[in-house]
Short mmCIF file of C-alpha atoms in Angstrom, two decimals:
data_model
loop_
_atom_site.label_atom_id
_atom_site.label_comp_id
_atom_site.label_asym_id
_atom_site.label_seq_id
_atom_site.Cartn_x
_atom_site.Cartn_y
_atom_site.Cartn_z
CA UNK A 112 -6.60 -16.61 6.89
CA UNK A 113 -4.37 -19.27 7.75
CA UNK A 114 -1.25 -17.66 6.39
CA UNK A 115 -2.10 -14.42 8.80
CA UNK A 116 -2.57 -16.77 11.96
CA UNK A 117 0.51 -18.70 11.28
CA UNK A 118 2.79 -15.32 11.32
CA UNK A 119 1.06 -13.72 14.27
CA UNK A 120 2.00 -17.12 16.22
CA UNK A 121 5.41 -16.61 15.18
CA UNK A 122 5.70 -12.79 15.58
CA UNK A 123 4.53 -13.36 19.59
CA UNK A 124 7.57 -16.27 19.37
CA UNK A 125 9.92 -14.22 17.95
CA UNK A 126 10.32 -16.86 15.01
CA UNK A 127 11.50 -15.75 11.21
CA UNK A 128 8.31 -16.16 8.71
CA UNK A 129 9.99 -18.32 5.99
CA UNK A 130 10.50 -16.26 2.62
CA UNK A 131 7.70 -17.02 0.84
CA UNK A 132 5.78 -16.31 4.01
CA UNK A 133 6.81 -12.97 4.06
CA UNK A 134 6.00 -12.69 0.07
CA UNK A 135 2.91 -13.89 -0.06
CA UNK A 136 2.13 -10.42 2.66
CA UNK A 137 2.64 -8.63 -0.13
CA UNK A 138 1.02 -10.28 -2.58
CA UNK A 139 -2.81 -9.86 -0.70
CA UNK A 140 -5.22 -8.31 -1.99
CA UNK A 141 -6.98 -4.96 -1.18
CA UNK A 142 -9.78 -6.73 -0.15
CA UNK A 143 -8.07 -8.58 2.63
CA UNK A 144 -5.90 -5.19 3.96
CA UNK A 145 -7.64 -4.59 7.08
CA UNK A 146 -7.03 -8.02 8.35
CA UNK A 147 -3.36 -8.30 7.15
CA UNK A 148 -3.19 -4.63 9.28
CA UNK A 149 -4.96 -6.33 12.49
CA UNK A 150 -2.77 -9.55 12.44
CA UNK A 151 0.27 -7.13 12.17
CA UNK A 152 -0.87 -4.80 15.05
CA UNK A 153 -0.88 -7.91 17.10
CA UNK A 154 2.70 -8.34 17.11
CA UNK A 155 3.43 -4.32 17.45
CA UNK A 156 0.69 -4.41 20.66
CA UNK A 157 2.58 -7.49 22.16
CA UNK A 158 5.94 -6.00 21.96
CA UNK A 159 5.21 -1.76 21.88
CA UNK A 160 1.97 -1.51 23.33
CA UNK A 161 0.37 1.43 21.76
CA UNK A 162 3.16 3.52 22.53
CA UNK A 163 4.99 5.85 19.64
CA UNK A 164 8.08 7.15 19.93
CA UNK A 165 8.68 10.48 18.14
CA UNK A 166 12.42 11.37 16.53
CA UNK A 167 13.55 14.74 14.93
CA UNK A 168 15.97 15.37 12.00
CA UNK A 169 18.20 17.51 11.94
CA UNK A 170 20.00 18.09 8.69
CA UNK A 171 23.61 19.29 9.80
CA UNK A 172 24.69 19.91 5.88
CA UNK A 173 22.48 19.69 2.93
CA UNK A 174 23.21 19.10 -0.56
CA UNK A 175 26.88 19.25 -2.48
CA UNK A 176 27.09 15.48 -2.19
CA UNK A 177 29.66 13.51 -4.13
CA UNK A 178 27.65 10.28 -3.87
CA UNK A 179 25.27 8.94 -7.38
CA UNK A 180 22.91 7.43 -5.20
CA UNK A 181 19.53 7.48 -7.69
CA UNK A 182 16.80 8.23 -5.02
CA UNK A 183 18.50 10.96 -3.20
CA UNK A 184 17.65 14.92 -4.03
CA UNK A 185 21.36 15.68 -2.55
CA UNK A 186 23.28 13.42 -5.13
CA UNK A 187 26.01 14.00 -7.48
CA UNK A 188 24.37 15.85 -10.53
CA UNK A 189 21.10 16.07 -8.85
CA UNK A 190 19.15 19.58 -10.20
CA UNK A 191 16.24 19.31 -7.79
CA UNK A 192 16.03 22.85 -5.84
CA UNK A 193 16.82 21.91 -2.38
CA UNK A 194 18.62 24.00 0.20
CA UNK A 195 22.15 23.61 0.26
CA UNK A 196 24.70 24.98 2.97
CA UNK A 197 27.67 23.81 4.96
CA UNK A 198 28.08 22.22 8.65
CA UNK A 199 25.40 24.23 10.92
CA UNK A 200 27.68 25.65 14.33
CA UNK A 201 26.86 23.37 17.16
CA UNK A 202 24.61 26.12 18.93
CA UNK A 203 22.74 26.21 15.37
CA UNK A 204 22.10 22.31 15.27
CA UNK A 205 21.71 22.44 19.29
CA UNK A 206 18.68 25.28 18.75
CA UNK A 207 17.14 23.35 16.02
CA UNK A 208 17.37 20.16 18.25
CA UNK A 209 15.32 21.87 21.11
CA UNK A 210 12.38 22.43 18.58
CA UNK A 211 12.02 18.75 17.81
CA UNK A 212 12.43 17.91 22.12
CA UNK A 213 9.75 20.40 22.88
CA UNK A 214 7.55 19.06 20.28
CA UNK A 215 8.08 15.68 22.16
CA UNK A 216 10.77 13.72 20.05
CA UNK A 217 12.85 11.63 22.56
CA UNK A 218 15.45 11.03 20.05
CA UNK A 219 17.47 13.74 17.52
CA UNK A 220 19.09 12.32 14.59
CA UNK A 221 22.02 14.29 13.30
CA UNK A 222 22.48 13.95 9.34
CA UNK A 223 25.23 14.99 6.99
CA UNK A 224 25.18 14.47 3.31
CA UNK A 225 28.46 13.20 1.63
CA UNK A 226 30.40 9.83 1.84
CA UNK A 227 31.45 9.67 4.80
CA UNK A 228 32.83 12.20 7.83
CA UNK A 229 36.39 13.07 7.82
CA UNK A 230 38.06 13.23 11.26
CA UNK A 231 37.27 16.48 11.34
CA UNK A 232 34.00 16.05 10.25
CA UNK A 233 33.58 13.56 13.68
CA UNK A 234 35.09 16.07 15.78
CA UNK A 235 32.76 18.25 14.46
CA UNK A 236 29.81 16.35 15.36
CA UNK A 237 31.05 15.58 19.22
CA UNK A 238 30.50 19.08 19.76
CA UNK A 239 27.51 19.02 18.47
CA UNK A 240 26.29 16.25 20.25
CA UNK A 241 27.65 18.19 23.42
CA UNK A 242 25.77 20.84 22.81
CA UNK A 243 22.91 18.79 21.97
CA UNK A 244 22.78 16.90 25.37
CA UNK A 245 24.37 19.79 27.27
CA UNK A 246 20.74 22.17 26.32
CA UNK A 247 18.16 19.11 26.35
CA UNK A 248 18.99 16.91 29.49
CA UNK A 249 17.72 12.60 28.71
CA UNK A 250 17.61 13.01 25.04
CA UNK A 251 19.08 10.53 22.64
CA UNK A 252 21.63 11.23 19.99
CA UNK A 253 21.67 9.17 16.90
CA UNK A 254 24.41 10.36 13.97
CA UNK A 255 23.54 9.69 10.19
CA UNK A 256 27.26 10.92 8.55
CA UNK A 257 27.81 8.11 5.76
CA UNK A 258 30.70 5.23 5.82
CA UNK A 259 32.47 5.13 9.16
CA UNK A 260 36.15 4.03 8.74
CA UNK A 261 37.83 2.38 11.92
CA UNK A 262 37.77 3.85 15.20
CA UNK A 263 35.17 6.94 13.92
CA UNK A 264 32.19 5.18 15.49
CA UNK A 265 34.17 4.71 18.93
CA UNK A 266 35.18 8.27 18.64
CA UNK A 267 31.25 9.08 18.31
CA UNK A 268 30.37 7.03 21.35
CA UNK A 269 32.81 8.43 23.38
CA UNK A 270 31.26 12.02 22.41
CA UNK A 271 27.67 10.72 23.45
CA UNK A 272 26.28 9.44 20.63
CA UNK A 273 23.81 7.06 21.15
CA UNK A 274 23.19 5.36 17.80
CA UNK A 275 24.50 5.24 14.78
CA UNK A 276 22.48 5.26 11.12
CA UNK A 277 23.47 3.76 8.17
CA UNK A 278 20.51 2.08 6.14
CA UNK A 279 21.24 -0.50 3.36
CA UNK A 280 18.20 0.61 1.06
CA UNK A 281 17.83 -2.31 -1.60
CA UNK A 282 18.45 -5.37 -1.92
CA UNK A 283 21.96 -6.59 -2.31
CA UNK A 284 21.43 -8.42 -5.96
CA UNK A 285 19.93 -4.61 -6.97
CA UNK A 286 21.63 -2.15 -4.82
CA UNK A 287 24.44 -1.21 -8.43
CA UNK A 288 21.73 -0.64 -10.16
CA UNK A 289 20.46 2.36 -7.53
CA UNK A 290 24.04 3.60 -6.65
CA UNK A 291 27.87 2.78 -8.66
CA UNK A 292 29.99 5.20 -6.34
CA UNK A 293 29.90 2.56 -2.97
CA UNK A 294 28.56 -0.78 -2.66
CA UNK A 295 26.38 -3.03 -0.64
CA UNK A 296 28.78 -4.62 0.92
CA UNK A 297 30.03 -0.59 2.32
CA UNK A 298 26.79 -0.27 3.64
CA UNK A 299 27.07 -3.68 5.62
CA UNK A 300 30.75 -3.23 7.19
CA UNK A 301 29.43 0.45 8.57
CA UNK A 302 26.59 -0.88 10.46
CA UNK A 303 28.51 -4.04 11.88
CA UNK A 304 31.27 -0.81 12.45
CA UNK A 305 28.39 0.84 14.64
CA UNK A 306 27.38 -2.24 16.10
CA UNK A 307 31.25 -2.95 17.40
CA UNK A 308 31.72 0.02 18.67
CA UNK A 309 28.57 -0.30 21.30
CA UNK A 310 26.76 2.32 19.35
CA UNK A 311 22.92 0.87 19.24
CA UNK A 312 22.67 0.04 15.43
CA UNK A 313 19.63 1.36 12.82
CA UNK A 314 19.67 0.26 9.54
CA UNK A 315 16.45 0.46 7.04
CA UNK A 316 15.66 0.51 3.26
CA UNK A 317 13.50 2.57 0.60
CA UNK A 318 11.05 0.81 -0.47
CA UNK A 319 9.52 2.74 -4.08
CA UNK A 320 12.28 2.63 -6.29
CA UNK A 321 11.27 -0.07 -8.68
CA UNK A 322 12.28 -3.28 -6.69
CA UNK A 323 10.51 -6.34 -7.28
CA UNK A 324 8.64 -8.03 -4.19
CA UNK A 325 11.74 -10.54 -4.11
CA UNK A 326 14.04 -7.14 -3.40
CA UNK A 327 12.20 -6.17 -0.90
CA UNK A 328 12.11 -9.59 0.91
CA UNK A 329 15.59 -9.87 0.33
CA UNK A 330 16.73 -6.82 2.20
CA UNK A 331 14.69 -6.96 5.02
CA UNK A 332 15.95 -10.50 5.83
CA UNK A 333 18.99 -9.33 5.12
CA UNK A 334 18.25 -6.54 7.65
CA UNK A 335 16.85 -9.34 10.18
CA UNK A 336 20.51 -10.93 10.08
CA UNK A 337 22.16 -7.24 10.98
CA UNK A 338 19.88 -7.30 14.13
CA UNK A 339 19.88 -3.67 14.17
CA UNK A 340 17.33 -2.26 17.12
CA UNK A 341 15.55 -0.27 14.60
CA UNK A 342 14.26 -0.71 10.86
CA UNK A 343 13.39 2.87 9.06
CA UNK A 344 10.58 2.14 6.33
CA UNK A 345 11.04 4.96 3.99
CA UNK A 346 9.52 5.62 0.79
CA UNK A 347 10.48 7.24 -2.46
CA UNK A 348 9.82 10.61 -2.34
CA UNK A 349 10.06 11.07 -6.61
CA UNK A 350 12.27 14.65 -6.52
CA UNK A 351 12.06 16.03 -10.10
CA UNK A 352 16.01 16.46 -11.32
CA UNK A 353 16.62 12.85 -9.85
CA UNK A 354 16.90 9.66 -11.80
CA UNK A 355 13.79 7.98 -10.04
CA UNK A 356 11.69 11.92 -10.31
CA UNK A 357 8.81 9.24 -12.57
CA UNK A 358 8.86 6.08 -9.94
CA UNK A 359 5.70 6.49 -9.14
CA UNK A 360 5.13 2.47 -7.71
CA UNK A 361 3.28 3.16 -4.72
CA UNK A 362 -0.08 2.74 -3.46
CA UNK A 363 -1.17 3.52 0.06
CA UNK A 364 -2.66 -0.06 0.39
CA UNK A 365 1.24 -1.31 -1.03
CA UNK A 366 2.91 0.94 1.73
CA UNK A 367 0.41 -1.05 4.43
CA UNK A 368 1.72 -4.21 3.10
CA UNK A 369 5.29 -3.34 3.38
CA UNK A 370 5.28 -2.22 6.91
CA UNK A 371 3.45 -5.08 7.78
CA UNK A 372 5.63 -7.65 5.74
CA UNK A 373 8.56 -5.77 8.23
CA UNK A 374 6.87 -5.88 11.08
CA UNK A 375 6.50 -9.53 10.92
CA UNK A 376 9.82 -10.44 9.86
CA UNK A 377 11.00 -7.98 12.79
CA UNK A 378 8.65 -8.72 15.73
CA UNK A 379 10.37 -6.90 18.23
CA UNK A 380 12.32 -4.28 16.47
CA UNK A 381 11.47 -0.30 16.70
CA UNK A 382 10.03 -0.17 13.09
CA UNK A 383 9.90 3.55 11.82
CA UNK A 384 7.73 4.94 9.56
CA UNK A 385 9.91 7.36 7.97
CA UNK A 386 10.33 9.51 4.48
CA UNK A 387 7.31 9.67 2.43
CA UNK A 388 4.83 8.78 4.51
CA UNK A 389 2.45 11.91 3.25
CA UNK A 390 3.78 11.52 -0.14
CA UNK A 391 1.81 7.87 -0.71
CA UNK A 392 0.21 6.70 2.70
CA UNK A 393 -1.43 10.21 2.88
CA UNK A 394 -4.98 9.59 4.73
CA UNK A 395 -4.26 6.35 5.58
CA UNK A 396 -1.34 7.16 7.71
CA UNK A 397 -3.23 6.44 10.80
CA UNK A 398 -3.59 2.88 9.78
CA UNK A 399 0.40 2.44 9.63
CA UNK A 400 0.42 3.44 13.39
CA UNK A 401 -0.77 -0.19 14.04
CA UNK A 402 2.40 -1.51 12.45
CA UNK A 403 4.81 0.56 13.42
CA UNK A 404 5.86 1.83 17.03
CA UNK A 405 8.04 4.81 16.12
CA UNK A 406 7.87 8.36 13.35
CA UNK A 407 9.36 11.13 12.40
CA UNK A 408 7.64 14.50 13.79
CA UNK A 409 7.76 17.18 10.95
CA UNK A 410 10.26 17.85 8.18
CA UNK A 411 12.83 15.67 6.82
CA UNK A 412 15.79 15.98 5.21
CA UNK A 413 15.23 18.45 2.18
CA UNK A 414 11.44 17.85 1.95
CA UNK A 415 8.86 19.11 4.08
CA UNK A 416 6.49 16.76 6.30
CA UNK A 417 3.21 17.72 7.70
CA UNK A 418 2.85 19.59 10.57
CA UNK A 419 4.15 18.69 13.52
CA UNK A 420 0.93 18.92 15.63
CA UNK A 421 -0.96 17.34 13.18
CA UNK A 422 1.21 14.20 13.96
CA UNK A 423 0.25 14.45 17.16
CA UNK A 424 -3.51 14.78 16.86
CA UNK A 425 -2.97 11.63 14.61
CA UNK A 426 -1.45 9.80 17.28
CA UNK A 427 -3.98 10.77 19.60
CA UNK A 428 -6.93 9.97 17.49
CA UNK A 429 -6.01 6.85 16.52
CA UNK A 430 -5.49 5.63 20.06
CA UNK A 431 -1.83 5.98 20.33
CA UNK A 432 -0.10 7.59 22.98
CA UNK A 433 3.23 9.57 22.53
CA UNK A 434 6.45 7.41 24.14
CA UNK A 435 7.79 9.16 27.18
CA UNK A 436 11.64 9.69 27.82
CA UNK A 437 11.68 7.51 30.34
CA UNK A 438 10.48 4.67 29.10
CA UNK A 439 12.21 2.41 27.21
CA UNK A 440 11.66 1.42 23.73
CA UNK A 441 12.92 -1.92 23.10
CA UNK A 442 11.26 -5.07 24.48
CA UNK A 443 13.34 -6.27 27.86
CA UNK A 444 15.18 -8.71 26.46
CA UNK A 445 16.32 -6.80 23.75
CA UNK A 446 17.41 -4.41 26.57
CA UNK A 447 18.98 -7.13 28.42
CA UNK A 448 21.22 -8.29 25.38
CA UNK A 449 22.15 -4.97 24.09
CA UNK A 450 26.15 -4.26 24.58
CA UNK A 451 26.46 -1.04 26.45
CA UNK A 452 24.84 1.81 28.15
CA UNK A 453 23.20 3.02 24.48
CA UNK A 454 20.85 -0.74 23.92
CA UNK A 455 18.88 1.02 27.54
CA UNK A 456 18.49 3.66 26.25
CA UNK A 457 16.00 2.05 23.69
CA UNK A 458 17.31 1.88 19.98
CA UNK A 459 16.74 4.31 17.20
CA UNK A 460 17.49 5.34 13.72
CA UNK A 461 17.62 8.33 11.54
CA UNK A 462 17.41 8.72 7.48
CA UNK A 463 19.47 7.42 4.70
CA UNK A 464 21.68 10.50 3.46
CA UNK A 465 19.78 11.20 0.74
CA UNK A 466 16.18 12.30 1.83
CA UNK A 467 13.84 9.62 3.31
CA UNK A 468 12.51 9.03 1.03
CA UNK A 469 9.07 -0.22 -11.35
CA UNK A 470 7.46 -3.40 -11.90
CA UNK A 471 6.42 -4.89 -8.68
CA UNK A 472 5.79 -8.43 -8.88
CA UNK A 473 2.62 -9.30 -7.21
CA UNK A 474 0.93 -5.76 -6.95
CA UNK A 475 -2.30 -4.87 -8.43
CA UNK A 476 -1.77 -1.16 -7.70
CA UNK A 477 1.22 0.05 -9.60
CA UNK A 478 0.87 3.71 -10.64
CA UNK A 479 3.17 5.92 -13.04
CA UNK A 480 3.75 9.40 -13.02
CA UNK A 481 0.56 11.16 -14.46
CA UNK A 482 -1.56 8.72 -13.13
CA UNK A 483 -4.54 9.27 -10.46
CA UNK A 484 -2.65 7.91 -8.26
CA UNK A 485 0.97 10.18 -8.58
CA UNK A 486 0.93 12.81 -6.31
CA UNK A 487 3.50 15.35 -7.07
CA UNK A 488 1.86 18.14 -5.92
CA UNK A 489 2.43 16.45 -2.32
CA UNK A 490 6.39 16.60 -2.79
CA UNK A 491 7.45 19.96 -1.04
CA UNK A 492 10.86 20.82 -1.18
CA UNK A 493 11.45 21.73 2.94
CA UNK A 494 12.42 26.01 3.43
CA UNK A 495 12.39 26.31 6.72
CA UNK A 496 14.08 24.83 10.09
CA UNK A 497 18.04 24.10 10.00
CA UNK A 498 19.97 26.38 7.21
CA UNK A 499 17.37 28.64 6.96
CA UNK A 500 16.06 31.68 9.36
CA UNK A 501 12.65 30.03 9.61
CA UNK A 502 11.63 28.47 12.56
CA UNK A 503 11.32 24.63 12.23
CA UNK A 504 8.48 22.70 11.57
CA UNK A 505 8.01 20.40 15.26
#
């Protein structure tokens, strides 16, 4: 297919796909999947290898959130049954940290629900991320705590914090229609925030919520421009007692075509699979390895994943081979242009603050709740790990 050739030259060049480029990968057909896959995986093996690096969330507070944001089980007004509970102690978060490191994550994201961290809230948080480092010697910090204002992401860096989280979700033309309490343009100033401040930056979207193929194009080219070092792909994850509980859009063949639509418009970018990866890739998660260099291991935010040695055996089967802490994630020369000691250390990227989690133009395989293809009964609202006196899933 001449359209797949012509982005795998540019992927291995580093060159932007032009927009209808990067539309008409969505817009294949089942049929021609598996080679839409392979001409993505080219441009993951040239830059990752076959290397996949493993992150663990840790959800410092859950729920209570003051923010309407539609997709999120944590939201103003939201009745979905999740666990809710205040800041976890540092030695809480730092114990629920060394789960995910043992398990093999390189990187721990640190996530708060809520608008954004007080001053309090960020001194908070260094302590935590002194623990953190303190107990589990090499490992990366990223912090997920909502819009920075000035001088809060410095104050994070200076604390260790490696990274910094803040996704924008949607497109920019779409994103009042998902959330009315902040806008877009929030979203953008606290990522260019992180970015200033030295912090490597990680910025993503949710793809699921009813966007049109133009949306979804939109954003991640709008994400291209950021330049963050990583891209989270996460998925709707429907909560009942949330506006979106019945967007049911997704198909694991659409999922494929998204990650590989990012992948090409960000060659050389960590690319996570993130949020709701069970919920609609489900057995063809394997597949999504060849597109993306970088996953969550076990639960997210307030919804279980699967088991964390499961994702391992998946790696392992499909020919992957677990990222070590020494090695570094990003390409050289992404390396060599980072600002500061945290671009080395090899980018990351946590959740939005909701949990990771319409009409598509140009799909054949939209579904709606009650369908085959809506899979509720895979939606699993997470009990154990942080705030609870289970151990965690990792």
């Amino acid at each position: 297919m001449d359209l797949l050739n012509t982005l795998v030259d540019k992927g291995l060049r580093r060159e932007l796909p032009t927009r209808e480029e990067a539309l008409a990968v969505l817009a294949t057909s089942d049929d021609d999947l598996l080679d839409v896959v392979a001409a993505a995986g080219r441009v993951r093996r040239q830059w990752f290898g076959r290397r996949v690096k493993l992150n663990y969330l840790v959800n410092l507070k859950s729920g209570l959130c003051p923010e309407d944001c539609s997709y999120c089980s944590q939201r103003l007004g939201s009745t979905a049954e999740i666990l809710k509970y205040t800041w976890l102690k540092p030695d809480e978060a730092s114990q629920a940290a060394a789960a995910g490191v043992a398990g093999g994550a390189k990187r721990v994201c640190l996530v708060a629900s809520g608008r954004g961290p007080t001053d309090r809230d960020v001194d908070r948080v260094s302590k935590t991320i002194e623990a953190i480092k303190e107990r589990n010697e090499g490992v990366e910090v990223c912090a997920c705590l909502g819009l920075l204002s000035e001088g809060q992401a410095e104050r994070l860096r200076e604390a260790g914090a490696d990274a910094y989280n803040h996704n924008l979700n949607t497109s920019e033309a779409t994103y009042g229609d998902i959330t009315t309490t902040h806008t877009y343009a929030d979203r953008v100033d606290t990522v260019q925030k992180a970015h200033g401040a030295g912090l490597s930056a990680c910025s993503g979207l949710i793809a699921g919520m009813g966007e049109s193929d133009g949306d979804l194009v939109d954003v991640v080219f709008a994400l291209r421009e950021l330049d963050p070092d990583s891209v989270p792909v996460n998925f709707l994850i429907p909560f009942e007692g949330t506006p979106l509980a019945k967007e049911w859009n997704l198909t694991p063949q659409r999922a494929l075509r998204i990650l590989a639509m990012v992948r090409f418009v960000c060659p050389d970018v960590e690319v996570r699979l993130a949020g709701g990866r069970e919920v609609h890739l489900r057995t063809l998660q394997p597949l999504a390895l060849h597109l993306v260099n970088s996953i969550f291991l076990g639960d997210y935010l307030t919804s279980e994943g699967q088991a964390g040695r499961a994702d391992l055996e998946m790696i392992a089967d499909a020919g992957f081979e677990v990222e070590g802490a020494d090695t570094a994630t990003l390409p050289a020369h992404r390396v060599d242009a980072a600002s500061g000691g945290c671009g080395s250390q090899g980018g990351g990227g946590c959740a939005p603050c909701g949990d990771t989690a319409g009409d598509t133009a140009g799909d054949t395989g939209q579904q709606a709740a009650g369908t085959p293809g809506a899979r509720p009964d895979l939606v699993s609202v997470r009990r154990r790990g942080a705030g609870t006196g289970l151990a965690p899933n990792a």
